Amino acid sequence: MTTTLHEHESSDTYDPEDLIGAPYAVVESDPFVFTSMMQRFGVTGVQAEEIVSLDLIESITWPYGFILCFKWESDSYAPEDYLNEESDTEIPWFAHQLSNDSCATLSILNVLMNCTDIDLGRTLTAFKAFTSNMDPTMRGLSIVNSRELRDVHNSFARPADLRASLSRITNETIEAGKSSKKSSKKAQRGKSKKSKDEALDSYHFLSYVPYQDRVWEMDGLKRAPLECSEIEDGQSWVEAVLPALRSRIEAFSRNGSISFTLLAVNASSYHQKLEDFELAKREIIFLERRLNDEFGEDWKKTVPNELWSSRDSSFSQSWPTHLRPGFGSRSNDTSMRVLHLSIDKLRGEWEGCVNRLVAKQLAVEDELRKDALSHVQNINRTHDYEPFIREYITRLYHNGFLRDILEVDAQGRFLRQSKGKRK
């Protein structure tokens, strides 16, 4: 999916000076949410796509990374597995998670910061430069205190979740003030049980990226990235990461959990289809130049009006285009291919190219329709309905309708229950 109609303009420079540390809120592991977050960070040409089955993962040509969302439980964490200091391999960019519910943004950054062929935009480029010489803990602290990153993250949270994150900070502050007082053993056991129950309902994100011919798993709650496997010669990194993903998902299944989401961070399908559309337009222009050189303007008189109408209609369409560096090479290859076409094939090739152009235009418009639908769903998801509901119930009460709807008497007792007791 793409959100090109709703992209956010990032600031010119990265401003790290926000020491207030307002909280991050929970966001859903929805592909549209992650795609929109990346675009609002200023990244172009990238999307998040949900992988519904590992059997389909190899259909993705070359993803930039994977993000696995799952219900968090304590694992068999062995610190020695994460000792990379003695390794001669360069460690990828990695940050610790130092704020509750910031793992969505953290998982995105742990992927994007290790990509060399992505346009990160002004905000993330500046952030990468600012944190390049920091250790993982200081990078995590920079994420916590980044107003820009936090504002984008929280713009995709539900208002109730934003209020919950503020409430949690308030409660933690109050509890910290009481920490000097001795708690009874019973209270300690109750608190410990509550923390465990809360942990079972929390979700966490892992990132998987290729770096220096190796596959790395990045967990912001661990001390360092974990090296999963080496990428052999002639092997795609998707093949190399599959065993690690299967192992994680099988572990979830053994624990009785099926609540997980796998997202692939890859090239935007909208931008790919838009590039294909633009390339088809250039191919038509190349063909028309050759046709004019070979036959003059007379060849146009033999073309059906419907075909010319389709051609002109498609050429009149214009969308914001972000052409990746490889587009120029593809355009040159197309130009050379047209140049070497035999004269008798020019006319048929032109007609076929016009028909393909129309199909590619429909594909771009379909992406825009999906984007618009997802955008409306996101508005519905993040809109604050509480003021409306509160006012609606208040009006029902003041106008005397609420008692009839709830079927209660003046004392608030249910009428059916009261009648039952009388009988």
XYZ file of C-alpha atoms in Angstrom:
423
model
C 0.000 0.000 0.000
C 1.031 3.573 -0.405
C 0.119 6.877 1.107
C 1.537 9.218 -1.466
C -1.532 11.436 -1.226
C -0.915 12.015 2.451
C 2.861 12.225 2.809
C 4.233 14.317 5.636
C 6.843 16.974 4.964
C 9.766 16.341 7.291
C 11.832 19.139 8.772
C 15.136 20.303 7.316
C 17.230 19.364 10.349
C 17.020 16.892 13.182
C 16.298 18.505 16.543
C 17.487 16.229 19.394
C 16.758 18.691 22.196
C 13.595 17.331 23.766
C 14.400 16.171 27.263
C 10.810 16.048 28.500
C 10.497 12.471 27.298
C 6.749 12.264 26.662
C 5.588 8.648 26.250
C 5.192 6.570 23.136
C 1.765 4.965 22.718
C 0.736 1.576 21.354
C 0.262 1.371 17.577
C -1.153 -1.520 15.583
C 1.050 -3.851 13.559
C -0.851 -2.916 10.400
C 1.026 -2.666 7.070
C -0.606 0.677 6.263
C 0.419 2.096 9.650
C 4.053 1.057 9.184
C 4.107 2.303 5.581
C 2.628 5.645 6.589
C 5.027 5.984 9.517
C 8.011 5.510 7.202
C 6.640 8.032 4.740
C 5.992 10.597 7.472
C 9.548 10.076 8.648
C 10.452 11.246 5.136
C 11.366 7.889 3.549
C 10.327 7.456 -0.096
C 9.797 4.377 -2.235
C 9.338 1.933 0.671
C 6.331 0.053 2.029
C 5.460 -2.564 4.628
C 3.693 -5.646 3.319
C 2.139 -8.397 5.425
C 3.373 -11.939 4.778
C 0.511 -14.314 5.563
C 2.586 -17.463 5.077
C 6.301 -18.269 5.061
C 5.659 -20.246 1.874
C 5.069 -16.912 0.121
C 8.141 -15.165 1.465
C 10.397 -16.132 -1.435
C 8.096 -14.348 -3.879
C 9.537 -11.071 -2.596
C 12.509 -10.258 -4.784
C 14.791 -8.474 -2.343
C 13.197 -7.030 0.807
C 15.133 -4.538 2.874
C 14.170 -6.327 6.077
C 11.473 -8.142 8.023
C 9.595 -7.100 11.169
C 8.014 -9.761 13.353
C 5.334 -8.691 15.840
C 4.357 -11.173 18.550
C 2.893 -11.443 22.034
C 5.836 -11.016 24.349
C 6.809 -13.637 26.903
C 10.028 -14.113 28.830
C 12.460 -16.166 26.756
C 15.624 -18.147 27.401
C 17.803 -15.084 26.978
C 21.493 -15.965 27.206
C 23.700 -12.833 27.278
C 26.669 -14.794 25.928
C 24.760 -15.363 22.655
C 24.895 -11.619 22.073
C 28.615 -11.094 22.664
C 29.907 -9.630 19.404
C 32.874 -7.700 20.754
C 35.401 -10.376 19.760
C 33.899 -10.892 16.320
C 35.749 -9.521 13.310
C 32.401 -8.767 11.685
C 31.136 -5.194 11.670
C 27.989 -4.863 13.782
C 24.937 -3.240 12.140
C 23.264 -0.062 13.408
C 21.288 -1.068 16.472
C 19.406 0.752 19.247
C 18.055 -0.343 22.617
C 14.403 0.075 23.538
C 14.270 2.451 26.497
C 10.604 3.448 26.330
C 7.466 1.356 26.624
C 5.573 0.911 23.352
C 8.279 2.516 21.184
C 9.180 -0.857 19.655
C 7.274 -0.157 16.408
C 9.410 2.891 15.614
C 12.511 1.101 16.902
C 11.938 -1.904 14.644
C 11.550 0.387 11.630
C 14.755 2.269 12.437
C 16.712 -0.940 13.025
C 15.833 -1.916 9.444
C 16.104 1.412 7.615
C 19.346 2.557 9.245
C 21.113 -0.495 7.779
C 19.949 0.124 4.199
C 22.294 1.893 1.819
C 20.034 2.170 -1.235
C 17.013 3.874 0.380
C 16.233 7.585 0.359
C 15.828 8.128 4.105
C 14.749 11.740 3.729
C 16.033 14.712 5.709
C 14.845 13.685 9.188
C 16.243 10.143 9.288
C 19.407 11.074 7.399
C 20.129 13.704 10.034
C 19.189 11.282 12.827
C 21.524 8.614 11.427
C 24.391 11.099 11.274
C 23.613 12.336 14.796
C 23.662 8.794 16.263
C 26.371 7.228 14.079
C 29.059 7.222 16.794
C 26.716 6.373 19.680
C 26.352 3.044 21.433
C 22.940 1.248 21.358
C 21.858 2.711 24.700
C 22.501 6.308 23.662
C 20.731 5.671 20.357
C 17.740 4.362 22.282
C 17.814 7.468 24.462
C 17.899 9.633 21.333
C 14.785 7.874 20.048
C 13.011 8.404 23.366
C 13.811 12.124 23.368
C 13.139 12.753 19.674
C 10.059 14.936 19.378
C 9.853 14.346 15.612
C 9.957 10.562 15.822
C 7.560 10.448 18.766
C 5.016 12.792 17.180
C 4.908 10.703 13.996
C 4.636 7.480 16.011
C 1.841 8.765 18.241
C -0.129 10.182 15.298
C -1.062 6.561 14.479
C -2.133 5.655 18.021
C -5.701 5.631 19.225
C -6.580 8.478 21.616
C -7.407 5.917 24.309
C -3.918 4.447 23.980
C -2.355 7.904 24.199
C -4.257 8.574 27.404
C -3.262 5.151 28.729
C 0.426 5.873 28.128
C 0.149 9.179 30.017
C -1.763 7.469 32.814
C 0.906 4.783 33.093
C 3.622 7.416 33.534
C 1.519 9.083 36.244
C 1.032 5.802 38.073
C 4.715 4.927 37.794
C 5.635 8.337 39.206
C 3.264 7.879 42.141
C 4.593 4.382 42.803
C 8.168 5.666 42.669
C 7.275 8.187 45.364
C 6.046 5.379 47.566
C 9.078 3.179 46.969
C 10.705 4.308 50.227
C 7.878 2.691 52.182
C 8.130 -0.969 52.943
C 5.659 -3.166 51.109
C 4.212 -6.237 52.692
C 5.045 -9.614 51.214
C 1.426 -10.029 50.178
C 1.506 -6.736 48.311
C 4.756 -7.730 46.648
C 3.259 -11.020 45.508
C 0.194 -9.199 44.184
C 2.341 -6.695 42.332
C 4.490 -9.458 40.871
C 1.425 -11.321 39.630
C -0.017 -8.180 38.090
C 3.215 -7.457 36.245
C 3.224 -10.964 34.838
C -0.357 -10.655 33.631
C 0.421 -7.309 32.011
C 3.466 -8.798 30.302
C 1.314 -11.517 28.740
C -0.794 -8.829 27.071
C 2.130 -6.825 25.695
C 3.422 -7.124 22.144
C 6.969 -6.797 20.899
C 8.757 -6.367 17.561
C 11.889 -8.009 16.171
C 13.767 -6.805 13.096
C 15.700 -8.966 10.633
C 18.203 -7.405 8.224
C 21.075 -8.477 5.964
C 24.383 -6.830 6.809
C 27.963 -7.714 5.850
C 26.920 -11.063 4.281
C 25.123 -12.102 7.451
C 21.540 -12.116 8.706
C 20.915 -10.324 11.993
C 18.037 -10.442 14.445
C 17.530 -7.167 16.314
C 15.676 -7.100 19.605
C 15.773 -3.755 21.388
C 15.435 -5.514 24.746
C 18.692 -7.432 24.202
C 22.194 -6.077 24.669
C 23.215 -6.471 20.996
C 22.008 -7.820 17.630
C 22.070 -11.590 17.216
C 23.840 -13.117 14.212
C 21.406 -15.680 12.769
C 23.261 -17.078 9.766
C 25.730 -16.365 7.004
C 24.610 -15.609 3.461
C 26.357 -18.112 1.188
C 27.558 -17.293 -2.322
C 24.637 -17.345 -4.739
C 22.132 -17.454 -1.889
C 19.514 -14.759 -1.366
C 19.304 -13.361 2.118
C 15.617 -14.355 2.196
C 16.661 -18.006 2.028
C 19.176 -17.381 4.802
C 16.648 -15.741 7.155
C 13.931 -18.380 6.721
C 15.276 -20.830 9.364
C 15.402 -18.060 11.989
C 11.843 -16.950 11.209
C 10.545 -20.529 11.219
C 12.244 -21.197 14.546
C 10.655 -18.131 16.135
C 7.167 -18.840 14.788
C 7.330 -22.521 15.770
C 8.311 -21.441 19.292
C 5.208 -19.227 19.435
C 3.043 -22.143 18.301
C 4.488 -24.487 20.934
C 3.597 -21.938 23.610
C 0.025 -21.848 22.318
C 0.323 -18.372 20.793
C -0.819 -17.666 17.257
C -0.893 -13.902 17.697
C 1.916 -12.712 15.477
C 2.346 -10.626 12.332
C 5.197 -10.759 9.832
C 5.857 -7.640 7.762
C 8.293 -7.281 4.886
C 9.880 -3.871 4.344
C 10.358 -3.674 0.596
C 10.106 -1.402 -2.408
C 6.772 0.387 -2.703
C 4.406 -1.332 -5.134
C 2.945 2.086 -5.963
C 6.334 3.449 -6.968
C 7.147 0.278 -8.909
C 3.903 0.482 -10.874
C 4.312 4.213 -11.382
C 7.815 3.648 -12.760
C 6.457 0.957 -15.097
C 3.816 3.446 -16.267
C 6.423 6.160 -16.873
C 8.693 3.696 -18.683
C 5.837 2.639 -20.974
C 5.220 6.308 -21.833
C 8.874 6.754 -22.757
C 8.818 3.599 -24.848
C 5.871 4.991 -26.822
C 7.747 8.242 -27.361
C 10.808 6.300 -28.624
C 8.604 4.262 -30.985
C 6.826 7.354 -32.326
C 10.161 8.996 -33.102
C 11.256 5.982 -35.114
C 7.903 5.762 -36.870
C 8.143 9.445 -37.799
C 11.680 8.928 -39.089
C 10.657 5.923 -41.204
C 7.165 6.898 -42.416
C 6.745 10.583 -41.650
C 3.429 11.743 -40.179
C 1.340 9.581 -42.540
C 1.451 6.497 -40.296
C -0.746 8.265 -37.745
C -3.657 8.385 -40.209
C -3.871 4.585 -40.225
C -4.208 4.300 -36.427
C -7.788 3.771 -35.094
C -9.198 6.784 -33.278
C -9.918 4.686 -30.186
C -6.231 3.829 -29.857
C -5.174 7.466 -30.181
C -7.785 8.436 -27.620
C -6.452 5.850 -25.154
C -2.908 7.013 -25.775
C -3.747 10.700 -25.213
C -5.825 9.934 -22.122
C -2.979 8.012 -20.491
C -0.415 10.675 -21.381
C -2.618 13.325 -19.764
C -2.390 11.509 -16.402
C 0.221 12.966 -14.085
C 1.186 11.801 -10.590
C 4.065 12.799 -8.302
C 6.945 10.626 -9.440
C 9.970 9.551 -7.422
C 12.213 7.743 -9.895
C 14.840 5.494 -8.353
C 18.447 5.587 -9.589
C 18.023 2.466 -11.737
C 15.206 4.007 -13.790
C 17.583 5.848 -16.134
C 19.328 2.607 -17.015
C 15.989 0.897 -17.735
C 14.990 3.818 -19.957
C 18.258 3.620 -21.907
C 17.835 -0.130 -22.418
C 14.313 0.464 -23.748
C 15.588 3.142 -26.132
C 18.265 0.786 -27.506
C 15.741 -2.008 -27.953
C 13.422 0.261 -29.951
C 16.362 1.459 -32.019
C 17.146 -2.108 -33.103
C 13.575 -3.087 -33.974
C 12.937 -3.974 -37.592
C 10.739 -1.520 -39.528
C 7.910 -3.998 -40.082
C 7.492 -4.495 -36.310
C 7.327 -0.835 -35.317
C 3.610 -0.320 -35.867
C 2.554 -3.508 -34.025
C 4.935 -2.758 -31.180
C 3.468 0.741 -30.809
C -0.114 -0.567 -30.639
C 0.860 -3.217 -28.081
C 2.696 -0.639 -26.010
C -0.363 1.656 -25.938
C -2.508 -1.213 -24.671
C 0.096 -2.020 -21.998
C 0.189 1.651 -21.000
C -3.558 1.629 -20.331
C -3.193 -1.511 -18.185
C -0.342 0.081 -16.224
C -2.415 3.210 -15.687
C -5.226 1.100 -14.217
C -2.689 -0.605 -11.927
C -1.507 2.773 -10.575
C -5.094 3.942 -10.064
C -5.856 0.701 -8.198
C -2.954 1.421 -5.811
C -4.326 4.915 -5.214
C -7.797 3.515 -4.482
C -6.343 1.070 -1.954
C -4.388 3.924 -0.405
C -7.504 6.085 -0.067
C -9.437 3.216 1.553
C -6.613 2.493 4.004
C -6.345 6.189 4.806
C -10.049 6.335 5.718
C -9.676 3.198 7.866
C -6.735 4.796 9.670
C -8.780 7.947 10.343
C -11.558 5.793 11.788
C -9.030 3.921 13.902
C -7.330 6.996 15.366
C -10.350 9.302 15.695
C -11.356 10.153 19.254
C -15.009 9.085 19.595
C -15.139 9.552 23.368
C -16.347 13.216 23.385
C -19.200 12.333 21.014
C -20.223 9.274 23.052
C -20.091 11.223 26.310
C -22.195 14.072 24.890
C -24.655 11.647 23.267
C -25.273 9.793 26.540
C -25.546 13.096 28.426
C -28.245 14.326 26.009
C -30.112 11.029 26.317
C -30.104 11.423 30.088
C -31.256 15.063 30.166
C -34.031 14.374 27.663
C -35.364 11.414 29.619
C -34.496 8.693 27.113
C -31.670 6.972 28.950
C -33.861 5.397 31.631
C -36.148 3.823 29.025
C -33.203 2.514 26.996
C -31.576 0.939 30.043
C -34.993 -0.203 31.405
C -34.328 1.036 34.923
C -36.556 2.764 37.463
C -35.888 6.073 39.229
C -33.576 4.312 41.698
C -31.509 2.773 38.902
C -32.835 -0.766 39.412
C -33.549 -2.899 36.372
C -37.317 -3.072 35.808
C -37.350 -6.698 34.688
C -35.383 -7.769 37.744
C -37.682 -5.774 40.049
C -40.804 -7.333 38.510
C -39.300 -10.781 38.822
C -38.727 -10.291 42.528
C -42.321 -9.110 43.084
C -43.620 -12.276 41.487
